[in-house]
PDB file of C-alpha atoms in Angstrom:
ATOM      1  CA  MET A   1     -23.736   5.426   1.812  1.00 69.00           C
ATOM      2  CA  PRO A   2     -24.688   1.726   1.343  1.00 84.00           C
ATOM      3  CA  LEU A   3     -22.345  -0.130  -0.288  1.00 92.00           C
ATOM      4  CA  THR A   4     -21.618  -3.170  -2.607  1.00 95.00           C
ATOM      5  CA  ILE A   5     -18.991  -5.604  -1.709  1.00 97.00           C
ATOM      6  CA  GLU A   6     -17.612  -8.406  -4.274  1.00 98.00           C
ATOM      7  CA  ALA A   7     -14.734 -10.534  -3.066  1.00 98.00           C
ATOM      8  CA  GLU A   8     -12.695 -12.993  -4.199  1.00 98.00           C
ATOM      9  CA  LEU A   9     -12.093 -11.836  -7.622  1.00 98.00           C
ATOM     10  CA  PRO A  10      -8.944 -13.082  -9.641  1.00 98.00           C
ATOM     11  CA  TYR A  11      -6.691 -10.714 -11.106  1.00 98.00           C
ATOM     12  CA  LEU A  12      -3.505 -12.270 -11.660  1.00 98.00           C
ATOM     13  CA  GLY A  13      -4.327 -15.292 -14.164  1.00 91.00           C
ATOM     14  CA  PRO A  14      -5.886 -18.613 -13.969  1.00 91.00           C
ATOM     15  CA  ASP A  15      -2.662 -19.890 -12.117  1.00 93.00           C
ATOM     16  CA  ARG A  16      -2.692 -17.852  -9.035  1.00 97.00           C
ATOM     17  CA  ARG A  17      -4.671 -18.291  -6.173  1.00 97.00           C
ATOM     18  CA  GLU A  18      -4.618 -14.386  -4.937  1.00 98.00           C
ATOM     19  CA  THR A  19      -7.527 -12.732  -5.345  1.00 98.00           C
ATOM     20  CA  LEU A  20      -9.287  -9.330  -4.736  1.00 98.00           C
ATOM     21  CA  ASP A  21     -11.794  -7.516  -3.001  1.00 98.00           C
ATOM     22  CA  VAL A  22     -13.941  -4.301  -4.660  1.00 98.00           C
ATOM     23  CA  TYR A  23     -15.794  -2.188  -2.321  1.00 98.00           C
ATOM     24  CA  ARG A  24     -18.266   0.288  -4.113  1.00 96.00           C
ATOM     25  CA  PRO A  25     -20.489   2.826  -3.353  1.00 93.00           C
ATOM     26  CA  ASP A  26     -24.045   1.902  -4.259  1.00 87.00           C
ATOM     27  CA  GLY A  27     -25.635   4.275  -7.350  1.00 76.00           C
ATOM     28  CA  SER A  28     -24.010   7.121  -9.632  1.00 68.00           C
ATOM     29  CA  ASP A  29     -24.454  10.130 -10.617  1.00 67.00           C
ATOM     30  CA  GLY A  30     -23.292   9.548 -14.462  1.00 72.00           C
ATOM     31  CA  ASN A  31     -19.748  10.009 -13.941  1.00 87.00           C
ATOM     32  CA  ARG A  32     -16.698   7.476 -13.213  1.00 95.00           C
ATOM     33  CA  ARG A  33     -14.771   7.133  -9.563  1.00 97.00           C
ATOM     34  CA  PRO A  34     -11.586   7.598  -8.476  1.00 98.00           C
ATOM     35  CA  ALA A  35      -9.997   4.124  -7.016  1.00 98.00           C
ATOM     36  CA  VAL A  36      -7.804   3.218  -4.534  1.00 98.00           C
ATOM     37  CA  VAL A  37      -5.643  -0.141  -4.956  1.00 99.00           C
ATOM     38  CA  HIS A  38      -5.328  -0.919  -1.157  1.00 98.00           C
ATOM     39  CA  ILE A  39      -1.994  -3.251  -0.200  1.00 98.00           C
ATOM     40  CA  HIS A  40      -2.221  -4.851   3.509  1.00 98.00           C
ATOM     41  CA  GLY A  41       0.474  -5.230   5.937  1.00 98.00           C
ATOM     42  CA  GLY A  42       2.000  -8.264   7.493  1.00 97.00           C
ATOM     43  CA  GLY A  43       5.621  -8.618   7.299  1.00 96.00           C
ATOM     44  CA  TRP A  44       5.957  -9.363   3.657  1.00 97.00           C
ATOM     45  CA  THR A  45       5.492 -12.778   5.119  1.00 96.00           C
ATOM     46  CA  ALA A  46       1.444 -12.938   6.389  1.00 96.00           C
ATOM     47  CA  GLY A  47      -1.451 -11.084   6.833  1.00 97.00           C
ATOM     48  CA  ASP A  48      -4.828 -10.870   4.016  1.00 98.00           C
ATOM     49  CA  LYS A  49      -7.552  -8.086   2.030  1.00 98.00           C
ATOM     50  CA  ALA A  50      -9.956  -9.454   4.602  1.00 94.00           C
ATOM     51  CA  SER A  51      -8.546  -8.394   7.496  1.00 96.00           C
ATOM     52  CA  GLY A  52     -10.817  -6.577  10.071  1.00 96.00           C
ATOM     53  CA  ARG A  53      -7.341  -3.616   9.144  1.00 97.00           C
ATOM     54  CA  GLU A  54      -8.086  -3.808   5.648  1.00 97.00           C
ATOM     55  CA  LYS A  55     -12.151  -4.288   5.768  1.00 97.00           C
ATOM     56  CA  GLY A  56     -12.110  -0.850   7.990  1.00 97.00           C
ATOM     57  CA  ILE A  57     -10.167   0.607   5.079  1.00 98.00           C
ATOM     58  CA  GLY A  58     -12.256  -0.369   2.245  1.00 98.00           C
ATOM     59  CA  HIS A  59     -15.709   0.369   3.727  1.00 97.00           C
ATOM     60  CA  ALA A  60     -14.022   4.273   4.818  1.00 98.00           C
ATOM     61  CA  LEU A  61     -13.156   5.073   1.392  1.00 98.00           C
ATOM     62  CA  ALA A  62     -15.900   3.403  -0.225  1.00 97.00           C
ATOM     63  CA  GLU A  63     -18.288   5.745   1.725  1.00 96.00           C
ATOM     64  CA  ALA A  64     -16.544   8.633   0.792  1.00 97.00           C
ATOM     65  CA  GLY A  65     -17.294   7.813  -2.759  1.00 96.00           C
ATOM     66  CA  PHE A  66     -13.973   5.601  -3.535  1.00 98.00           C
ATOM     67  CA  VAL A  67     -14.166   2.410  -5.454  1.00 98.00           C
ATOM     68  CA  VAL A  68     -11.433   0.202  -3.187  1.00 98.00           C
ATOM     69  CA  PHE A  69      -9.705  -2.978  -4.498  1.00 98.00           C
ATOM     70  CA  SER A  70      -7.814  -4.571  -1.457  1.00 98.00           C
ATOM     71  CA  ILE A  71      -5.329  -7.330  -2.705  1.00 98.00           C
ATOM     72  CA  ASN A  72      -3.564 -10.381  -1.838  1.00 98.00           C
ATOM     73  CA  TYR A  73      -0.122 -10.963  -3.259  1.00 98.00           C
ATOM     74  CA  LEU A  74       2.541 -13.411  -3.095  1.00 98.00           C
ATOM     75  CA  LEU A  75       3.708 -13.464   0.513  1.00 98.00           C
ATOM     76  CA  ASN A  76       7.518 -15.149   1.875  1.00 97.00           C
ATOM     77  CA  GLU A  77       7.168 -18.776   2.727  1.00 95.00           C
ATOM     78  CA  PRO A  78       9.128 -19.131   6.265  1.00 91.00           C
ATOM     79  CA  LEU A  79      11.159 -22.350   6.820  1.00 89.00           C
ATOM     80  CA  PRO A  80       9.028 -24.462   9.320  1.00 86.00           C
ATOM     81  CA  GLY A  81      10.035 -23.909  13.020  1.00 75.00           C
ATOM     82  CA  VAL A  82      12.595 -20.819  12.255  1.00 73.00           C
ATOM     83  CA  LYS A  83      10.954 -17.545  13.782  1.00 72.00           C
ATOM     84  CA  ARG A  84      11.293 -14.358  11.728  1.00 66.00           C
ATOM     85  CA  GLY A  85      14.385 -12.694  13.137  1.00 62.00           C
ATOM     86  CA  GLU A  86      16.233 -15.854  13.811  1.00 50.00           C
ATOM     87  CA  GLY A  87      19.632 -16.399  12.159  1.00 53.00           C
ATOM     88  CA  VAL A  88      20.289 -15.209   8.751  1.00 59.00           C
ATOM     89  CA  ARG A  89      17.897 -17.464   6.585  1.00 74.00           C
ATOM     90  CA  CYS A  90      14.424 -17.428   7.988  1.00 85.00           C
ATOM     91  CA  PHE A  91      12.495 -18.135   4.618  1.00 92.00           C
ATOM     92  CA  GLU A  92      11.878 -21.089   2.260  1.00 91.00           C
ATOM     93  CA  SER A  93      11.501 -18.950  -0.640  1.00 95.00           C
ATOM     94  CA  PHE A  94      10.991 -15.040  -0.812  1.00 97.00           C
ATOM     95  CA  ALA A  95       8.470 -12.942  -2.539  1.00 98.00           C
ATOM     96  CA  TRP A  96      10.418 -10.216  -4.009  1.00 98.00           C
ATOM     97  CA  PRO A  97      10.147  -9.042  -6.542  1.00 98.00           C
ATOM     98  CA  GLN A  98       7.165 -10.980  -7.530  1.00 98.00           C
ATOM     99  CA  ASN A  99       5.027  -9.332  -4.587  1.00 98.00           C
ATOM    100  CA  LEU A 100       5.814  -5.728  -6.315  1.00 98.00           C
ATOM    101  CA  GLU A 101       4.665  -7.356  -9.683  1.00 98.00           C
ATOM    102  CA  ASP A 102       1.508  -8.235  -8.457  1.00 98.00           C
ATOM    103  CA  CYS A 103       0.848  -5.127  -6.940  1.00 98.00           C
ATOM    104  CA  LYS A 104       1.801  -3.241 -10.036  1.00 98.00           C
ATOM    105  CA  ALA A 105      -0.810  -6.434 -11.947  1.00 98.00           C
ATOM    106  CA  ALA A 106      -3.436  -5.028  -9.988  1.00 98.00           C
ATOM    107  CA  VAL A 107      -3.372  -1.160 -11.242  1.00 98.00           C
ATOM    108  CA  ARG A 108      -3.367  -2.325 -14.420  1.00 98.00           C
ATOM    109  CA  PHE A 109      -6.072  -4.558 -13.511  1.00 98.00           C
ATOM    110  CA  VAL A 110      -7.929  -1.478 -12.290  1.00 98.00           C
ATOM    111  CA  ARG A 111      -7.178   0.344 -15.313  1.00 98.00           C
ATOM    112  CA  GLN A 112      -7.949  -2.508 -18.133  1.00 98.00           C
ATOM    113  CA  GLU A 113     -11.225  -2.782 -16.252  1.00 98.00           C
ATOM    114  CA  ALA A 114     -12.450   0.633 -15.312  1.00 97.00           C
ATOM    115  CA  GLU A 115     -15.668   0.223 -17.121  1.00 96.00           C
ATOM    116  CA  ARG A 116     -16.488  -2.594 -15.354  1.00 96.00           C
ATOM    117  CA  PHE A 117     -16.233  -0.971 -12.089  1.00 96.00           C
ATOM    118  CA  GLY A 118     -17.251   2.180 -12.896  1.00 96.00           C
ATOM    119  CA  VAL A 119     -13.924   3.549 -12.321  1.00 97.00           C
ATOM    120  CA  ASP A 120     -12.099   6.906 -14.087  1.00 98.00           C
ATOM    121  CA  PRO A 121      -8.925   5.132 -15.230  1.00 98.00           C
ATOM    122  CA  GLU A 122      -7.088   7.817 -14.700  1.00 97.00           C
ATOM    123  CA  ARG A 123      -7.810   8.612 -10.902  1.00 98.00           C
ATOM    124  CA  ILE A 124      -5.721   5.854  -9.575  1.00 98.00           C
ATOM    125  CA  ALA A 125      -4.178   6.263  -6.294  1.00 98.00           C
ATOM    126  CA  VAL A 126      -2.419   3.250  -3.990  1.00 98.00           C
ATOM    127  CA  MET A 127      -2.267   2.670  -0.236  1.00 98.00           C
ATOM    128  CA  GLY A 128      -0.695   0.281   2.192  1.00 98.00           C
ATOM    129  CA  CYS A 129      -0.090  -0.457   5.673  1.00 98.00           C
ATOM    130  CA  SER A 130       3.581  -1.299   7.243  1.00 98.00           C
ATOM    131  CA  ALA A 131       4.893  -3.854   4.565  1.00 98.00           C
ATOM    132  CA  GLY A 132       1.954  -2.706   2.321  1.00 98.00           C
ATOM    133  CA  GLY A 133       3.016   0.588   2.574  1.00 98.00           C
ATOM    134  CA  HIS A 134       6.461  -0.093   1.630  1.00 98.00           C
ATOM    135  CA  LEU A 135       4.963  -2.188  -1.659  1.00 99.00           C
ATOM    136  CA  ALA A 136       2.495   0.977  -2.085  1.00 98.00           C
ATOM    137  CA  MET A 137       5.442   3.433  -2.143  1.00 98.00           C
ATOM    138  CA  MET A 138       7.165   0.679  -4.525  1.00 98.00           C
ATOM    139  CA  VAL A 139       4.307   1.004  -6.850  1.00 98.00           C
ATOM    140  CA  GLY A 140       3.907   4.917  -7.103  1.00 98.00           C
ATOM    141  CA  LEU A 141       7.706   5.305  -7.290  1.00 98.00           C
ATOM    142  CA  THR A 142       8.914   2.730  -9.921  1.00 98.00           C
ATOM    143  CA  ALA A 143       5.574   2.117 -12.008  1.00 97.00           C
ATOM    144  CA  GLU A 144       5.468   1.853 -15.970  1.00 95.00           C
ATOM    145  CA  ALA A 145       2.964   3.921 -17.729  1.00 94.00           C
ATOM    146  CA  SER A 146       0.177   1.235 -17.356  1.00 95.00           C
ATOM    147  CA  GLU A 147       0.662   1.485 -13.526  1.00 97.00           C
ATOM    148  CA  GLN A 148       1.068   4.695 -12.379  1.00 97.00           C
ATOM    149  CA  VAL A 149      -0.683   6.195 -10.205  1.00 98.00           C
ATOM    150  CA  ARG A 150      -2.174  10.176  -9.036  1.00 98.00           C
ATOM    151  CA  ALA A 151      -1.160   9.603  -5.185  1.00 98.00           C
ATOM    152  CA  ILE A 152       0.424   6.910  -2.824  1.00 99.00           C
ATOM    153  CA  VAL A 153      -0.449   6.540   1.165  1.00 98.00           C
ATOM    154  CA  ASN A 154       1.742   5.445   3.531  1.00 98.00           C
ATOM    155  CA  PHE A 155       0.582   3.948   6.504  1.00 98.00           C
ATOM    156  CA  TYR A 156       3.655   2.968   8.823  1.00 98.00           C
ATOM    157  CA  GLY A 157       5.845   1.990   6.168  1.00 98.00           C
ATOM    158  CA  PRO A 158       9.732   0.872   6.053  1.00 98.00           C
ATOM    159  CA  TYR A 159      11.232   3.511   3.451  1.00 97.00           C
ATOM    160  CA  ASP A 160      15.044   2.190   3.695  1.00 98.00           C
ATOM    161  CA  LEU A 161      15.087  -1.761   4.394  1.00 97.00           C
ATOM    162  CA  THR A 162      18.524  -1.443   5.138  1.00 97.00           C
ATOM    163  CA  GLN A 163      17.748  -0.405   8.629  1.00 95.00           C
ATOM    164  CA  GLY A 164      17.014  -3.593   9.879  1.00 92.00           C
ATOM    165  CA  TYR A 165      14.357  -5.423   7.223  1.00 94.00           C
ATOM    166  CA  ALA A 166      16.997  -6.976   4.499  1.00 93.00           C
ATOM    167  CA  PHE A 167      16.323 -10.919   5.898  1.00 92.00           C
ATOM    168  CA  TYR A 168      12.835 -10.285   4.825  1.00 94.00           C
ATOM    169  CA  PHE A 169      14.371 -10.252   1.061  1.00 95.00           C
ATOM    170  CA  PRO A 170      16.921 -12.223  -0.768  1.00 95.00           C
ATOM    171  CA  GLU A 171      20.374 -11.567  -0.394  1.00 92.00           C
ATOM    172  CA  GLY A 172      21.826  -8.001  -1.264  1.00 95.00           C
ATOM    173  CA  VAL A 173      18.693  -6.451  -2.556  1.00 97.00           C
ATOM    174  CA  ALA A 174      17.860  -4.246   0.442  1.00 97.00           C
ATOM    175  CA  GLY A 175      18.647  -1.177  -0.924  1.00 97.00           C
ATOM    176  CA  GLU A 176      17.280  -2.101  -4.684  1.00 98.00           C
ATOM    177  CA  ALA A 177      14.065  -2.581  -2.641  1.00 98.00           C
ATOM    178  CA  SER A 178      13.921   0.271  -1.023  1.00 98.00           C
ATOM    179  CA  PRO A 179      11.795   3.226  -1.523  1.00 98.00           C
ATOM    180  CA  ARG A 180      14.333   5.739  -0.218  1.00 98.00           C
ATOM    181  CA  ARG A 181      16.307   4.565  -4.011  1.00 98.00           C
ATOM    182  CA  TYR A 182      13.891   6.112  -5.801  1.00 98.00           C
ATOM    183  CA  LEU A 183      12.877   9.270  -4.492  1.00 98.00           C
ATOM    184  CA  ARG A 184      12.288  11.904  -7.154  1.00 98.00           C
ATOM    185  CA  LYS A 185      10.853  15.412  -7.908  1.00 98.00           C
ATOM    186  CA  GLU A 186       8.260  14.210 -10.273  1.00 97.00           C
ATOM    187  CA  MET A 187       6.890  11.409  -7.924  1.00 98.00           C
ATOM    188  CA  PRO A 188       3.004  11.672  -6.836  1.00 98.00           C
ATOM    189  CA  PRO A 189       2.063  13.141  -3.825  1.00 98.00           C
ATOM    190  CA  LEU A 190       2.618  11.264  -0.731  1.00 98.00           C
ATOM    191  CA  LEU A 191       0.753  11.410   2.361  1.00 98.00           C
ATOM    192  CA  VAL A 192       2.618   9.332   5.369  1.00 98.00           C
ATOM    193  CA  THR A 193       1.351   8.561   9.116  1.00 98.00           C
ATOM    194  CA  HIS A 194       3.601   6.805  11.584  1.00 98.00           C
ATOM    195  CA  GLY A 195       2.814   6.114  15.365  1.00 98.00           C
ATOM    196  CA  THR A 196       5.497   7.376  17.728  1.00 98.00           C
ATOM    197  CA  ALA A 197       5.120   4.462  19.703  1.00 98.00           C
ATOM    198  CA  ASP A 198       6.169   2.004  16.873  1.00 98.00           C
ATOM    199  CA  ASP A 199       8.330  -0.739  17.930  1.00 96.00           C
ATOM    200  CA  ILE A 200       8.729  -2.555  14.457  1.00 96.00           C
ATOM    201  CA  VAL A 201       9.245   0.727  11.889  1.00 97.00           C
ATOM    202  CA  PRO A 202      10.645   3.896  13.951  1.00 97.00           C
ATOM    203  CA  VAL A 203       9.204   7.002  13.813  1.00 98.00           C
ATOM    204  CA  ASP A 204      12.423   8.337  12.921  1.00 97.00           C
ATOM    205  CA  GLN A 205      11.877   6.242   9.602  1.00 97.00           C
ATOM    206  CA  ALA A 206       8.750   8.188   8.755  1.00 98.00           C
ATOM    207  CA  ARG A 207       9.953  11.651   9.965  1.00 98.00           C
ATOM    208  CA  GLU A 208      13.405  11.411   7.797  1.00 98.00           C
ATOM    209  CA  LEU A 209      11.087   9.904   4.866  1.00 98.00           C
ATOM    210  CA  VAL A 210       8.987  12.660   4.906  1.00 98.00           C
ATOM    211  CA  ARG A 211      11.812  15.058   5.287  1.00 98.00           C
ATOM    212  CA  GLU A 212      13.038  13.854   2.233  1.00 98.00           C
ATOM    213  CA  VAL A 213      10.653  13.760  -0.422  1.00 98.00           C
ATOM    214  CA  ARG A 214       9.398  17.563   1.265  1.00 98.00           C
ATOM    215  CA  GLU A 215      13.053  18.946   0.620  1.00 98.00           C
ATOM    216  CA  LEU A 216      12.410  17.400  -3.303  1.00 98.00           C
ATOM    217  CA  GLY A 217       9.184  20.103  -3.232  1.00 98.00           C
ATOM    218  CA  VAL A 218       6.486  17.056  -3.487  1.00 98.00           C
ATOM    219  CA  GLU A 219       3.522  17.590  -1.436  1.00 98.00           C
ATOM    220  CA  CYS A 220       3.660  15.083   1.703  1.00 98.00           C
ATOM    221  CA  PRO A 221       1.252  15.822   4.428  1.00 98.00           C
ATOM    222  CA  TYR A 222       2.149  14.165   7.804  1.00 98.00           C
ATOM    223  CA  TYR A 223      -0.011  12.821  10.419  1.00 98.00           C
ATOM    224  CA  GLU A 224       2.078  11.416  13.493  1.00 98.00           C
ATOM    225  CA  VAL A 225      -0.014   9.955  15.905  1.00 98.00           C
ATOM    226  CA  GLY A 226       1.288  10.127  19.462  1.00 96.00           C
ATOM    227  CA  GLY A 227       1.408   6.406  21.327  1.00 96.00           C
ATOM    228  CA  GLY A 228       0.363   5.612  17.946  1.00 97.00           C
ATOM    229  CA  PRO A 229       1.364   1.532  18.011  1.00 97.00           C
ATOM    230  CA  HIS A 230       2.768   0.058  15.010  1.00 95.00           C
ATOM    231  CA  SER A 231      -0.445  -1.114  13.366  1.00 94.00           C
ATOM    232  CA  TYR A 232      -2.877   1.207  13.696  1.00 96.00           C
ATOM    233  CA  GLU A 233      -6.581   1.467  11.706  1.00 94.00           C
ATOM    234  CA  ILE A 234      -8.141   4.259   9.824  1.00 96.00           C
ATOM    235  CA  VAL A 235     -10.342   5.139  12.795  1.00 95.00           C
ATOM    236  CA  SER A 236      -8.372   3.992  16.624  1.00 94.00           C
ATOM    237  CA  PRO A 237      -8.714   5.264  19.729  1.00 94.00           C
ATOM    238  CA  HIS A 238      -5.339   6.911  18.869  1.00 93.00           C
ATOM    239  CA  ALA A 239      -6.586   9.157  16.154  1.00 95.00           C
ATOM    240  CA  ASP A 240      -9.727   9.008  13.380  1.00 96.00           C
ATOM    241  CA  LEU A 241      -7.571   9.609   9.879  1.00 97.00           C
ATOM    242  CA  ARG A 242     -10.518   9.335   7.487  1.00 97.00           C
ATOM    243  CA  GLU A 243     -10.539  13.151   7.045  1.00 98.00           C
ATOM    244  CA  GLU A 244      -7.139  13.545   6.114  1.00 98.00           C
ATOM    245  CA  ILE A 245      -7.093  10.947   3.717  1.00 98.00           C
ATOM    246  CA  VAL A 246     -10.065  11.330   1.717  1.00 98.00           C
ATOM    247  CA  SER A 247      -9.198  15.190   1.649  1.00 98.00           C
ATOM    248  CA  PHE A 248      -5.770  13.871   0.410  1.00 98.00           C
ATOM    249  CA  LEU A 249      -7.273  12.022  -2.156  1.00 98.00           C
ATOM    250  CA  ARG A 250      -9.897  14.146  -3.252  1.00 98.00           C
ATOM    251  CA  ALA A 251      -7.187  16.923  -3.782  1.00 98.00           C
ATOM    252  CA  ALA A 252      -5.037  14.365  -5.590  1.00 98.00           C
ATOM    253  CA  MET A 253      -7.579  12.692  -7.924  1.00 98.00           C
ATOM    254  CA  PRO A 254     -10.184  15.997  -8.538  1.00 95.00           C
TER     255      PRO A 254
END
């Protein structure tokens, strides 16, 4: 399906440099399309909406009929010369909670600009990879009315930050910033995919997340990728997840 791509669109106001890219199917049958806000990974410190993985997701979902908004957001500022994980203080400044607020602002932007992009404002999902998966879950679990989404897709993002990820966040907030705290019966359906060879976010985090969500009676399909590393794309040598992701999103946003 032919696509239109609009890059570097502002969505956070004139004082912010972070922008978003839009992937849209060409043509229209007269109906508004469902939208997906996609959040890149990178340990809350790096990454970009225009990386190969994010472009692959944008193309795959737009070709399936979704309008995809791939966003950049505020990142942690590392201390010069200090590697992540070395000591207690690795960052000059932390992005939390502004990074989450940026992601929620993207959902509001899509809803406010729905007519401009041919989007149905009542059919918006959120998706992310790694740190972006964590932020996607937090958007879906803590949204106010103008930020609500119909579905969440989590590619190998952690749901409990107290298990080795606290140093990415201001002291004392890892529990508060963890999706685990906000799981509830009224949450949107959640799709999870995770690789068994992930050495950054252990696959046990995904298994425990899925178990807890299903115990609440919430729809939670899970695709465990045998031999999959921490970072894999929607189409990779380990798995082709396009059909699973598209089917889930279509069912959640009919």
